[in-house]
Coordinates of C-alpha atoms in Angstrom, one line a residue:
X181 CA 154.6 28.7 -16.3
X182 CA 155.0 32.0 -18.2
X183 CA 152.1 33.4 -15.7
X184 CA 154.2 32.4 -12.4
X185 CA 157.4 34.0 -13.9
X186 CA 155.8 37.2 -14.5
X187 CA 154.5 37.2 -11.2
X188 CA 157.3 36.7 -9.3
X189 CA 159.3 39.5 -11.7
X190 CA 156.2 41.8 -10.2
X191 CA 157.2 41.3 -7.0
X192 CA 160.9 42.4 -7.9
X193 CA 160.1 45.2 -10.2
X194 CA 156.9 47.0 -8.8
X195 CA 154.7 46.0 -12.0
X196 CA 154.8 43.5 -14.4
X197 CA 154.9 46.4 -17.2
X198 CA 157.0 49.4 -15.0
X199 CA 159.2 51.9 -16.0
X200 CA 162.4 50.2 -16.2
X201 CA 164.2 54.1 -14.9
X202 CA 162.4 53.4 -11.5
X203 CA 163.8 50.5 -10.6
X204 CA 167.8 52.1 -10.8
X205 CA 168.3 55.1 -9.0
X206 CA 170.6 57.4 -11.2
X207 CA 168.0 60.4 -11.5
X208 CA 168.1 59.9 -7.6
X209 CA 171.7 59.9 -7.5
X210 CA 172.1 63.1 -9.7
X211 CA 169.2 64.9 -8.3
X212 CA 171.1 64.5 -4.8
X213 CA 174.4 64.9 -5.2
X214 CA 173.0 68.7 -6.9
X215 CA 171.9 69.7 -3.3
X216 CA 175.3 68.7 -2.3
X217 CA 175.1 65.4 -0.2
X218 CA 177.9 63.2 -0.8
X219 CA 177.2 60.2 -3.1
X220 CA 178.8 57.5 -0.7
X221 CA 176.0 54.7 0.6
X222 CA 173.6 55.7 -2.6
X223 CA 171.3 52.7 -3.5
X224 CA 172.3 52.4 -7.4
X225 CA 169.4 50.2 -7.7
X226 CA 165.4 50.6 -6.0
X227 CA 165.7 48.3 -2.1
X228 CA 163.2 47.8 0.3
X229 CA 161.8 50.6 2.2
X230 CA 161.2 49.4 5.7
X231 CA 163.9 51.5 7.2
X232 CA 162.1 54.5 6.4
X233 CA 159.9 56.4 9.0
X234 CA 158.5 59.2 6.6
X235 CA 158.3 58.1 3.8
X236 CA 156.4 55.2 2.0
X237 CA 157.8 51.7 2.5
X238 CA 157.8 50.6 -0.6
X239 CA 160.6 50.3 -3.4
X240 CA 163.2 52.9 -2.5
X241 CA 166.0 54.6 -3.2
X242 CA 166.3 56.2 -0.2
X243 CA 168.9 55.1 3.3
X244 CA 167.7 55.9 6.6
X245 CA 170.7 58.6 6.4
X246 CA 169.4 59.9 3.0
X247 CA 165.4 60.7 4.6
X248 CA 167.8 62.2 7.6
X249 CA 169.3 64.8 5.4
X250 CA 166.5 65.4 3.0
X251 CA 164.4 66.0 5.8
X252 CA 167.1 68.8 7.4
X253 CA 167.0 70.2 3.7
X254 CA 162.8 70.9 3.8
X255 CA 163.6 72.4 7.1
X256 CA 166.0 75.0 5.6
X257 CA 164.4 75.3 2.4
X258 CA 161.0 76.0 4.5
X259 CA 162.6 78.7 5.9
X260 CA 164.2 80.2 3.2
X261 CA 160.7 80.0 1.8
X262 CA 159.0 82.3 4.2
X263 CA 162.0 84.5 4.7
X264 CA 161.6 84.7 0.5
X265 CA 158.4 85.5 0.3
X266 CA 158.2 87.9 3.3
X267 CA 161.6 89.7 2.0
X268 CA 159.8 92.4 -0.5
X269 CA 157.6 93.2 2.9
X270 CA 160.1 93.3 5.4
X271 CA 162.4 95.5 2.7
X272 CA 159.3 97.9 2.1
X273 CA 159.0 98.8 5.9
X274 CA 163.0 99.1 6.8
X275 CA 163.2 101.7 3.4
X276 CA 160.4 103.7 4.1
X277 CA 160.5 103.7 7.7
X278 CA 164.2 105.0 7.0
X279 CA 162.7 107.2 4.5
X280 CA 160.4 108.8 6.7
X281 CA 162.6 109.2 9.9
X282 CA 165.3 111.3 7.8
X283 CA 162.5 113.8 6.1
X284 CA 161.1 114.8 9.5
X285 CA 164.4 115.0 11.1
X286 CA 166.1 117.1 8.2
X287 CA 163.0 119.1 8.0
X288 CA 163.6 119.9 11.8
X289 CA 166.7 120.7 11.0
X290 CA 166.1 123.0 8.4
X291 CA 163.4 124.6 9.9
X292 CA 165.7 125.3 12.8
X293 CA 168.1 126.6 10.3
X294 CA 165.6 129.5 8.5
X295 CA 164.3 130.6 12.0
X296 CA 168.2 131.8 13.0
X297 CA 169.0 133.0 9.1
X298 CA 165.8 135.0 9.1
X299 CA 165.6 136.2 12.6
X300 CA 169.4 136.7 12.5
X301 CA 168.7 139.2 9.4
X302 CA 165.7 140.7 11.1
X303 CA 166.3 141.1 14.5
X304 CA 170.1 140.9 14.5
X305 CA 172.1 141.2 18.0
X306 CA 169.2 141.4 19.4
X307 CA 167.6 137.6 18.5
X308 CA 171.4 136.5 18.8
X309 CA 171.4 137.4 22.7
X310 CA 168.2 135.7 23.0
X311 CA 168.7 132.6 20.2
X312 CA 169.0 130.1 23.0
X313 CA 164.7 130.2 23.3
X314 CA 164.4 129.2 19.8
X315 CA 167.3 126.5 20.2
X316 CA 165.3 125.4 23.2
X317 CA 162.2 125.0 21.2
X318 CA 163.5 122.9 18.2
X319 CA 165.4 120.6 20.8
X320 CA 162.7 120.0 22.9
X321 CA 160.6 119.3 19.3
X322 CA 163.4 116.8 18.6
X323 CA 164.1 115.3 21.8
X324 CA 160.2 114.6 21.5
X325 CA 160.0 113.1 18.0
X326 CA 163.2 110.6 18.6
X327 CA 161.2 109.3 21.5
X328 CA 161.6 111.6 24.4
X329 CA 159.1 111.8 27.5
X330 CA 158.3 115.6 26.5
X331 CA 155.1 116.8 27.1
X332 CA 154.2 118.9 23.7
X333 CA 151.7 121.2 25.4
X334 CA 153.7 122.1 28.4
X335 CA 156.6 122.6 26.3
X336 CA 155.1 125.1 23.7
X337 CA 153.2 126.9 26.7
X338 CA 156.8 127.4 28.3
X339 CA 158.2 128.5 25.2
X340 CA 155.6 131.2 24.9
X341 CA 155.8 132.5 28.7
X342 CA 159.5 132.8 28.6
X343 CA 159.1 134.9 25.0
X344 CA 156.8 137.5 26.9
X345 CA 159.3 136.8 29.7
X346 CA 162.2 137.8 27.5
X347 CA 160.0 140.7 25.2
X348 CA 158.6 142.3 28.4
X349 CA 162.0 143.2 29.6
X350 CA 163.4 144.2 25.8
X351 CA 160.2 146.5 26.0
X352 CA 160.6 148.2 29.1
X353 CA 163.9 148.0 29.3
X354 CA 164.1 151.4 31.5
X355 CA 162.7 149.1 34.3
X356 CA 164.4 146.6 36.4
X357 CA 162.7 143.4 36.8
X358 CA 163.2 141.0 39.6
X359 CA 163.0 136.8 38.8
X360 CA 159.5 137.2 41.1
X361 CA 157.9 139.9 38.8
X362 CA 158.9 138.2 35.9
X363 CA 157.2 134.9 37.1
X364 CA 154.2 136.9 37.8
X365 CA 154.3 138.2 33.5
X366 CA 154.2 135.1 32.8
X367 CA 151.0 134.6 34.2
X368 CA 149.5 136.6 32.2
X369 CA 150.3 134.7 28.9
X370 CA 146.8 133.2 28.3
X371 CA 144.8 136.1 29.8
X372 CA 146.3 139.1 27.8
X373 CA 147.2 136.8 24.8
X374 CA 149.9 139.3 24.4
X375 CA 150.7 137.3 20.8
X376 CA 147.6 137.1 19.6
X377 CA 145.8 134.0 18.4
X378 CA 149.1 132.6 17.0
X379 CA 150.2 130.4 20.1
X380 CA 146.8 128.6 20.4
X381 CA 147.0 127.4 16.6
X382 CA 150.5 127.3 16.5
X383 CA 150.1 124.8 19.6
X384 CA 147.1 122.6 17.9
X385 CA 148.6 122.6 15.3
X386 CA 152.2 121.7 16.2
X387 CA 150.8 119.1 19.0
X388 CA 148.5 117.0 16.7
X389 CA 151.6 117.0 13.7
X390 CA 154.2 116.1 16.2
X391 CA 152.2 112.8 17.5
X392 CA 151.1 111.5 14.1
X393 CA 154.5 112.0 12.6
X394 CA 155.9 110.1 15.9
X395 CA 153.4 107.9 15.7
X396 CA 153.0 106.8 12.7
X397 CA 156.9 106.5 12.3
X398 CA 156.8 104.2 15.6
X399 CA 154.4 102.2 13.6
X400 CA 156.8 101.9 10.6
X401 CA 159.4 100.8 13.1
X402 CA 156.8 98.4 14.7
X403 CA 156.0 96.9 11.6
X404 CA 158.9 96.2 10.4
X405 CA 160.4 94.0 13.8
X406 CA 157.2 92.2 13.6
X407 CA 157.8 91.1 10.7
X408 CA 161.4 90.0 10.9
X409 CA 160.4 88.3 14.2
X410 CA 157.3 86.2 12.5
X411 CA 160.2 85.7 9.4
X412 CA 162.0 83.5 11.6
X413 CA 159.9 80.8 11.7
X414 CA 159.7 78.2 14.4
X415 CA 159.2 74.7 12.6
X416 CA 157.9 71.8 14.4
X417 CA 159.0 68.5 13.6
X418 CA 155.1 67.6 12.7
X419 CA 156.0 70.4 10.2
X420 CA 159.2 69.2 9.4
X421 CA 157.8 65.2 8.7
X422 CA 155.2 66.8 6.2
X423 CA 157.4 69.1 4.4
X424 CA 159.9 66.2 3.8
X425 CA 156.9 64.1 2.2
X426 CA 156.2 66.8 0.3
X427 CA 159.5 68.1 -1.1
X428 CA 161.4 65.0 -1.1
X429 CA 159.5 61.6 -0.8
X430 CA 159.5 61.9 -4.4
X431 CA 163.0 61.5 -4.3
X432 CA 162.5 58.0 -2.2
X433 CA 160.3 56.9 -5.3
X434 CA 162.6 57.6 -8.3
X435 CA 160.9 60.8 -9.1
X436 CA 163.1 63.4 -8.3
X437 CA 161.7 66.0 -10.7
X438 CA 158.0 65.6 -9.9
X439 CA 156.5 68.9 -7.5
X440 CA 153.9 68.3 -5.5
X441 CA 150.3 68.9 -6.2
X442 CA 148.9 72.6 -5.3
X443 CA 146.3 71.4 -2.8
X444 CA 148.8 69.4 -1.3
X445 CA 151.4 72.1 -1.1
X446 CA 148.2 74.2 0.6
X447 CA 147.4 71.6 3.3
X448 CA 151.0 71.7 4.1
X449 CA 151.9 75.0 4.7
X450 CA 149.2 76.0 6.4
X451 CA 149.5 74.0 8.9
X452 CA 153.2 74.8 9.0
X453 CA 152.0 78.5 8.9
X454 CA 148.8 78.0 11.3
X455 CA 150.4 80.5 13.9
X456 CA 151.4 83.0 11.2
X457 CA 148.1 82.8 9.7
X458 CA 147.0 84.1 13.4
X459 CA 149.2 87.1 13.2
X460 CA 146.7 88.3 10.3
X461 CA 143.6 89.6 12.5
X462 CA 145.7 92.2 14.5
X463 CA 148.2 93.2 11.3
X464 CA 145.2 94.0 9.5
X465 CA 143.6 96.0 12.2
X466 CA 147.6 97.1 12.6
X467 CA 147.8 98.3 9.0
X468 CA 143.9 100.0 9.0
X469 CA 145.4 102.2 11.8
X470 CA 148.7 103.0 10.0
X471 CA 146.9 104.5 6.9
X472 CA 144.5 106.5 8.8
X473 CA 147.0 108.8 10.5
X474 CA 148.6 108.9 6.7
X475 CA 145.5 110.3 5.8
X476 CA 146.4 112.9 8.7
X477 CA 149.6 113.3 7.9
X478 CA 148.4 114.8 4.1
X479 CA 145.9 116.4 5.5
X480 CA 145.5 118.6 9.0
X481 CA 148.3 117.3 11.1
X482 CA 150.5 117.6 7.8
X483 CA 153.5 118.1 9.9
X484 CA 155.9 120.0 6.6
X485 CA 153.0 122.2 6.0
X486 CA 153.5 123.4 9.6
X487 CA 157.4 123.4 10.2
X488 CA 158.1 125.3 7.0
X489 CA 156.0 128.3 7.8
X490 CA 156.9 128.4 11.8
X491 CA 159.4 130.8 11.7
X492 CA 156.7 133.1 10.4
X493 CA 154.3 132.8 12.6
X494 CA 156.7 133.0 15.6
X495 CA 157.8 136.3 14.0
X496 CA 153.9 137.3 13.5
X497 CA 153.4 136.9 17.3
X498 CA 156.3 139.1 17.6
X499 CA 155.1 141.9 16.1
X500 CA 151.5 141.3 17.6
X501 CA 153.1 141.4 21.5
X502 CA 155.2 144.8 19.9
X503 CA 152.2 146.7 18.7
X504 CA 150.0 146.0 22.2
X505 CA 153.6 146.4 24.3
X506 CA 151.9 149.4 26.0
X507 CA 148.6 147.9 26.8
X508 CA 149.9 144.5 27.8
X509 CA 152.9 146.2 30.4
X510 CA 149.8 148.3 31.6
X511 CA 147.9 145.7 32.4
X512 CA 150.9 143.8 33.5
X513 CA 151.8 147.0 35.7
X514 CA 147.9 146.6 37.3
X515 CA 148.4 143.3 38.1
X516 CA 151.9 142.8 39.0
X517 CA 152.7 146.5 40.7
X518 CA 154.5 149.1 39.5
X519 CA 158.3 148.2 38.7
X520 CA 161.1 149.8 39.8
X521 CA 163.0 152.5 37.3
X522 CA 166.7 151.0 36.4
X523 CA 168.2 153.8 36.6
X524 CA 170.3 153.7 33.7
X525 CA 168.6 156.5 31.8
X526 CA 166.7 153.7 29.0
X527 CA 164.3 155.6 27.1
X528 CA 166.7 155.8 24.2
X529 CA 167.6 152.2 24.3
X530 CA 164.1 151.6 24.6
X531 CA 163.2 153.4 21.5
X532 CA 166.1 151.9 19.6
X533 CA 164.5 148.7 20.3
X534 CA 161.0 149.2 19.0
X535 CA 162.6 150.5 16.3
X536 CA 164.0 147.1 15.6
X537 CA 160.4 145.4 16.4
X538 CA 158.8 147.4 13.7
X539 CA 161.4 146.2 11.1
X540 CA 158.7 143.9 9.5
X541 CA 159.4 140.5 9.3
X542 CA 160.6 139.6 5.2
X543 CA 160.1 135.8 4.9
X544 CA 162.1 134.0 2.5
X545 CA 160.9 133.5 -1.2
X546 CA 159.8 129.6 -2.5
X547 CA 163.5 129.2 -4.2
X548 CA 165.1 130.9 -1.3
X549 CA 163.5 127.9 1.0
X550 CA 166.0 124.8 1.6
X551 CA 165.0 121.9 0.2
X552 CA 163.7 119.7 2.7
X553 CA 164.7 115.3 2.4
X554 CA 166.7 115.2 -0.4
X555 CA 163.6 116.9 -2.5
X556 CA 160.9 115.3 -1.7
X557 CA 157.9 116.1 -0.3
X558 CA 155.5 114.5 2.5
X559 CA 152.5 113.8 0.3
X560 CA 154.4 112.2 -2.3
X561 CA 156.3 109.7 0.9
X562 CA 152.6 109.7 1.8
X563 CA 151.1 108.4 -1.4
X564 CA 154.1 105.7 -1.8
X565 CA 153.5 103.9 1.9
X566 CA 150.3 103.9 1.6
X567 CA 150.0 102.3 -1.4
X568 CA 152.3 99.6 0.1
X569 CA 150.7 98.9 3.4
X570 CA 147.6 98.4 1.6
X571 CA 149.2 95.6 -0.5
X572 CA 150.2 93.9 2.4
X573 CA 146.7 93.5 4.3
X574 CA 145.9 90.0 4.8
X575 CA 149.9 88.9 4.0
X576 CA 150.3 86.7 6.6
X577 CA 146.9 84.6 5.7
X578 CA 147.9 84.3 2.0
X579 CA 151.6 83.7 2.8
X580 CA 150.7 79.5 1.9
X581 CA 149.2 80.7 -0.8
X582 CA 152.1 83.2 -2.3
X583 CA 154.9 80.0 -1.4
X584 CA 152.7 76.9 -3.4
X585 CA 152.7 79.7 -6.5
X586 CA 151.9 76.9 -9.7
X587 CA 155.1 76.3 -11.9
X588 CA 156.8 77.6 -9.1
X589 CA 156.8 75.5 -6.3
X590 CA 153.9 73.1 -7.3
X591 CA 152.8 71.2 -10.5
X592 CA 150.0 72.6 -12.8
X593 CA 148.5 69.2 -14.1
X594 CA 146.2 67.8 -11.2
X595 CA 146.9 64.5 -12.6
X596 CA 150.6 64.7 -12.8
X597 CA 151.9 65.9 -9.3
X598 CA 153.1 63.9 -6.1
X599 CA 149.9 63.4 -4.0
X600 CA 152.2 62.5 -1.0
X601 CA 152.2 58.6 -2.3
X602 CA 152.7 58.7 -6.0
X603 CA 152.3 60.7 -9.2
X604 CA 148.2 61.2 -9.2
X605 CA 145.4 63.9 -8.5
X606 CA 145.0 64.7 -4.9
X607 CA 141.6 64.4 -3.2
X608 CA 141.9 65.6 0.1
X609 CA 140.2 69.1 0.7
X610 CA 142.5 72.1 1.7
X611 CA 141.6 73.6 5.5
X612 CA 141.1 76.7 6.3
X613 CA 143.6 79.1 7.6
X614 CA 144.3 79.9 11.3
X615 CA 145.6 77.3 14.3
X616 CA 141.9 76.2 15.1
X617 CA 141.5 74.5 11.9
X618 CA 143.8 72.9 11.5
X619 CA 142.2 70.0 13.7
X620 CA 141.9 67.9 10.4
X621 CA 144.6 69.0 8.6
X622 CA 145.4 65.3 6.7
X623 CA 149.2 66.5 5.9
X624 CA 150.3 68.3 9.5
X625 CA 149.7 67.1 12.8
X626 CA 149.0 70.2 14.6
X627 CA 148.6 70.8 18.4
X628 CA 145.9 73.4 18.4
X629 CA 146.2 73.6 22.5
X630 CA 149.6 75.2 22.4
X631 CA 150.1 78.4 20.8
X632 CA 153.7 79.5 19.2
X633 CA 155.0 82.1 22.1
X634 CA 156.5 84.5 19.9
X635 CA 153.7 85.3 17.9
X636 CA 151.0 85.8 20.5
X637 CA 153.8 88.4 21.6
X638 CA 153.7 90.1 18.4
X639 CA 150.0 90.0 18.6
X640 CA 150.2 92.3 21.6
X641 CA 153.0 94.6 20.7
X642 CA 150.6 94.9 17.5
X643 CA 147.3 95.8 19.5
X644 CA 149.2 98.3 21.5
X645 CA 150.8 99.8 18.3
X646 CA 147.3 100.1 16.9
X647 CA 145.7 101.5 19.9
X648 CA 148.3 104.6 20.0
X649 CA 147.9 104.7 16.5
X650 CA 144.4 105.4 16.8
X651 CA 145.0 108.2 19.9
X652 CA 147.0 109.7 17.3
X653 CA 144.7 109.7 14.9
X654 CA 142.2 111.9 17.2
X655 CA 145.5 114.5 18.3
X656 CA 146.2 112.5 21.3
X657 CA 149.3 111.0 22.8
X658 CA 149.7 108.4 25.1
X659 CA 153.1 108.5 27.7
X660 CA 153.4 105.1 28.9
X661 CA 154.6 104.8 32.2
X662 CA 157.4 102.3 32.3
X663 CA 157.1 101.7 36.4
X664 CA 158.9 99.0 38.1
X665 CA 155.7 96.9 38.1
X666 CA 154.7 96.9 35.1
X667 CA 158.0 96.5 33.4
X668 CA 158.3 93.8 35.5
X669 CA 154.9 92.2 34.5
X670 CA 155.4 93.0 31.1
X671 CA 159.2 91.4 31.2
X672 CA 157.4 88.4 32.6
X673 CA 154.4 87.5 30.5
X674 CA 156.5 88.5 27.1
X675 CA 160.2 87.8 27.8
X676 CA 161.4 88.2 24.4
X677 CA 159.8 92.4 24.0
X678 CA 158.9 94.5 26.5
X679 CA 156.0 95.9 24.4
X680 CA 155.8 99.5 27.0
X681 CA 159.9 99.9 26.7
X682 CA 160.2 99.0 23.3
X683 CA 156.9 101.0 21.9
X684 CA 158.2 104.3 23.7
X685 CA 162.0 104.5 22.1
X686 CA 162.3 106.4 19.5
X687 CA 162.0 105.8 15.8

């Protein structure tokens, strides 16, 4: 008799010998109403679990309504996981790329700035009729750096013919000079080399600078949409049934405090995460690129090392095309005839020019110099990013494994964690990363045929990132042609970024 009674009390209560707190649901009812959910049509007592379609069926102190809203709460806490986790990332590549944009754009600026003072002082009205060149120059140098279709070579080679353009007439100023004859000096710019060796370094130099600096702050910019974009993740409701078991079947069971096992919490997310994981391939081929042309940017195309010192070099070339002045116009005379006298009786002004030609050029001291980006210095902006790029290699691979951190998110003891049925180890093994395997994944129910959109997007505007990142690596640029066609194509097979419009804005 006493045997049947304590039988049919199992069948009420679980066990013959269980825990008298699972059978009410108070912990349940506290644990809930703490995530803010209203109280009203809370089981005070364990029921019968064949309403629920997630979690088990067994003794419950969960409503249909209750899995309902715990299940929208994993979906929101999911996200607030990744975005969480991805937030000291996505914060290191919007500072620095912010970081980096305003030293190369104040160092323009104050590069711009000691050309006029110093020419100003040496050359006086003279550079001040003729300043507009040199404004020319840095707005062109600009107008390329914040993104514009400027071809550096052409530009600089301009630059240089209108400078023997402009010193050719200040030189023989007792001749006049017709717009024809002038276009024929100009011709002679590489054959004379009227300014020495200074505008074929000058323009190497300058060239290969002015695309990693570009470059590599396109790839700052790059980096940091891509991973805002990926941020926002896209959860399934396969992902969204599994992180509710997880996170809050406990709940269902009278367990509200219990975390879920680490392996568990791994199965989980990465099949949650199987897309992201996908990302990793290109962002570590993305990030390889990125600290190669930082290597450049210390090193030979270090981009301060050659603004700073331009004003010099400029004026060097000066001086060079002033002390040849009589055997370039000679040969400019054989070439491009004999010029007509203006006339105006020059010789004097024409001495009174040379005379300001020979003033040698007095370049500022170190602590004259402006300070360039609020003090700092490219090697040391240099030596920060790339310290942080090369923490976050393999970041999107490991993100499972930096959200199910033990203590954290999951339980320590093996033996005392939620196994997705009950409080007990958990024996299933955890799969490998990536959407193909996750064909066995025992938590997530993964369609491996269908791709998420938006990241095989930022898988291309990655590979096209790196591949100009790798041009600029070697000195060379790349000018996309945004035609018709292929805007259109692109607009069509990646609606949400048009990886040739948005890689060619500026930074």
């Amino acid at each position: 008799m006493i045997r049947v009674v304590c039988c049919t009390l199992s069948m009420l209560s679980l066990s013959c010998g269980g825990d008298i707190k699972a059978k009410t649901c108070s912990d349940v009812r506290q644990a809930y109403t703490a995530k803010g959910f209203s109280l009203v049509n809370v089981p005070h007592q364990e029921m019968s679990g064949e309403h629920l379609r997630v979690c088990p069926q067994g003794y419950t102190c969960c409503t249909s309504d209750m899995e309902e809203k715990l299940g929208q709460q994993s979906k929101l806490e999911f996200e607030n996981l990744v975005e969480d986790t991805s937030q000291t990332l996505r914060t290191t590549l919007v500072s620095r790329h912010q970081q980096f944009d305003e030293f190369f754009l104040e160092l323009l600026d104050n590069s711009e700035k000691s050309l006029n003072n110093m020419f100003t002082r040496t050359y006086g009205k003279l550079y001040m009729q003729n300043s507009e060149l040199f404004q020319d120059l840095f707005t062109e140098l600009k107008r390329y750096y914040t993104g514009g279709n400027v071809n550096l070579e052409e530009m600089l080679n301009d630059f240089w013919s209108r400078l023997l353009e402009r010193m050719f007439q200040l030189l023989n100023s007792q001749y006049h000079f017709t717009d024809d004859y002038l276009e024929c000096v100009s011709k002679y710019t590489d054959q004379l080399k009227p300014f020495g060796d200074v505008p074929r370094k000058l323009k190497a130099q300058v060239t290969r600078a002015f695309i990693a600096a570009r470059t590599f702050v396109q790839g700052l910019m790059v980096g940091r949409e891509v991973a805002n974009r990926v941020a926002k993740v896209n959860v399934a409701p396969a992902c969204i049934r599994a992180l509710t078991k997880m996170l809050y079947c406990p709940y269902c069971r009278g367990l509200p405090g219990l975390k879920p096992c680490h392996n568990y919490c791994h199965n989980v997310m990465r099949g949650c995460l199987a897309n992201q994981a996908d990302l990793d391939p290109e962002w570590n081929l993305f990030i390889d690129a990125m600290l190669l042309v930082a290597d450049r940017l210390e090193g030979p195309f270090n981009i301060e090392a050659i603004m700073e010192p331009i004003d010099v070099k400029i004026s060097e070339a000066i001086m060079t095309m002033q002390e040849n002045s009589m055997t370039v116009s000679a040969k400019v005379f054989q070439g491009c005839g004999q010029p007509k006298p203006s006339g105006m009786g020059s010789s004097r002004s024409a001495r009174g020019i040379s005379d300001v030609f020979n003033a040698r050029f007095r370049p500022y001291s170190p602590e004259e110099r402006p300070t360039t980006a609020a003090g700092t210095s490219l090697d040391r902006l240099v030596l920060d990013i790339k310290k942080k790029l090369k923490q976050s290699k393999k970041f999107w691979s490991n993100l499972p494994d930096e959200i199910c951190i033990k203590d954290k998110l999951t339980e320590s003891d093996e033996e005392q964690c939620w196994n997705s049925h009950a409080k007990a180890r958990y024996f299933p093994e955890v799969v490998k990363d990536g959407l193909t395997n996750q064909l066995n994944n025992p938590e997530v129910a993964v369609d491996i045929t269908r791709p998420d959109t938006l990241i095989r997007q930022q898988i291309m505007t990655l590979r096209v990132m790196t591949n100009k990142l790798r041009n600029a690596y070697n000195g060379n640029d790349i000018f996309f042609q945004d035609s018709s066609k292929s805007a259109a194509l692109c607009s069509k097979r990646y609606p949400v970024l048009s990886v040739v419009h948005y890689l060619d804005q500026g930074p």
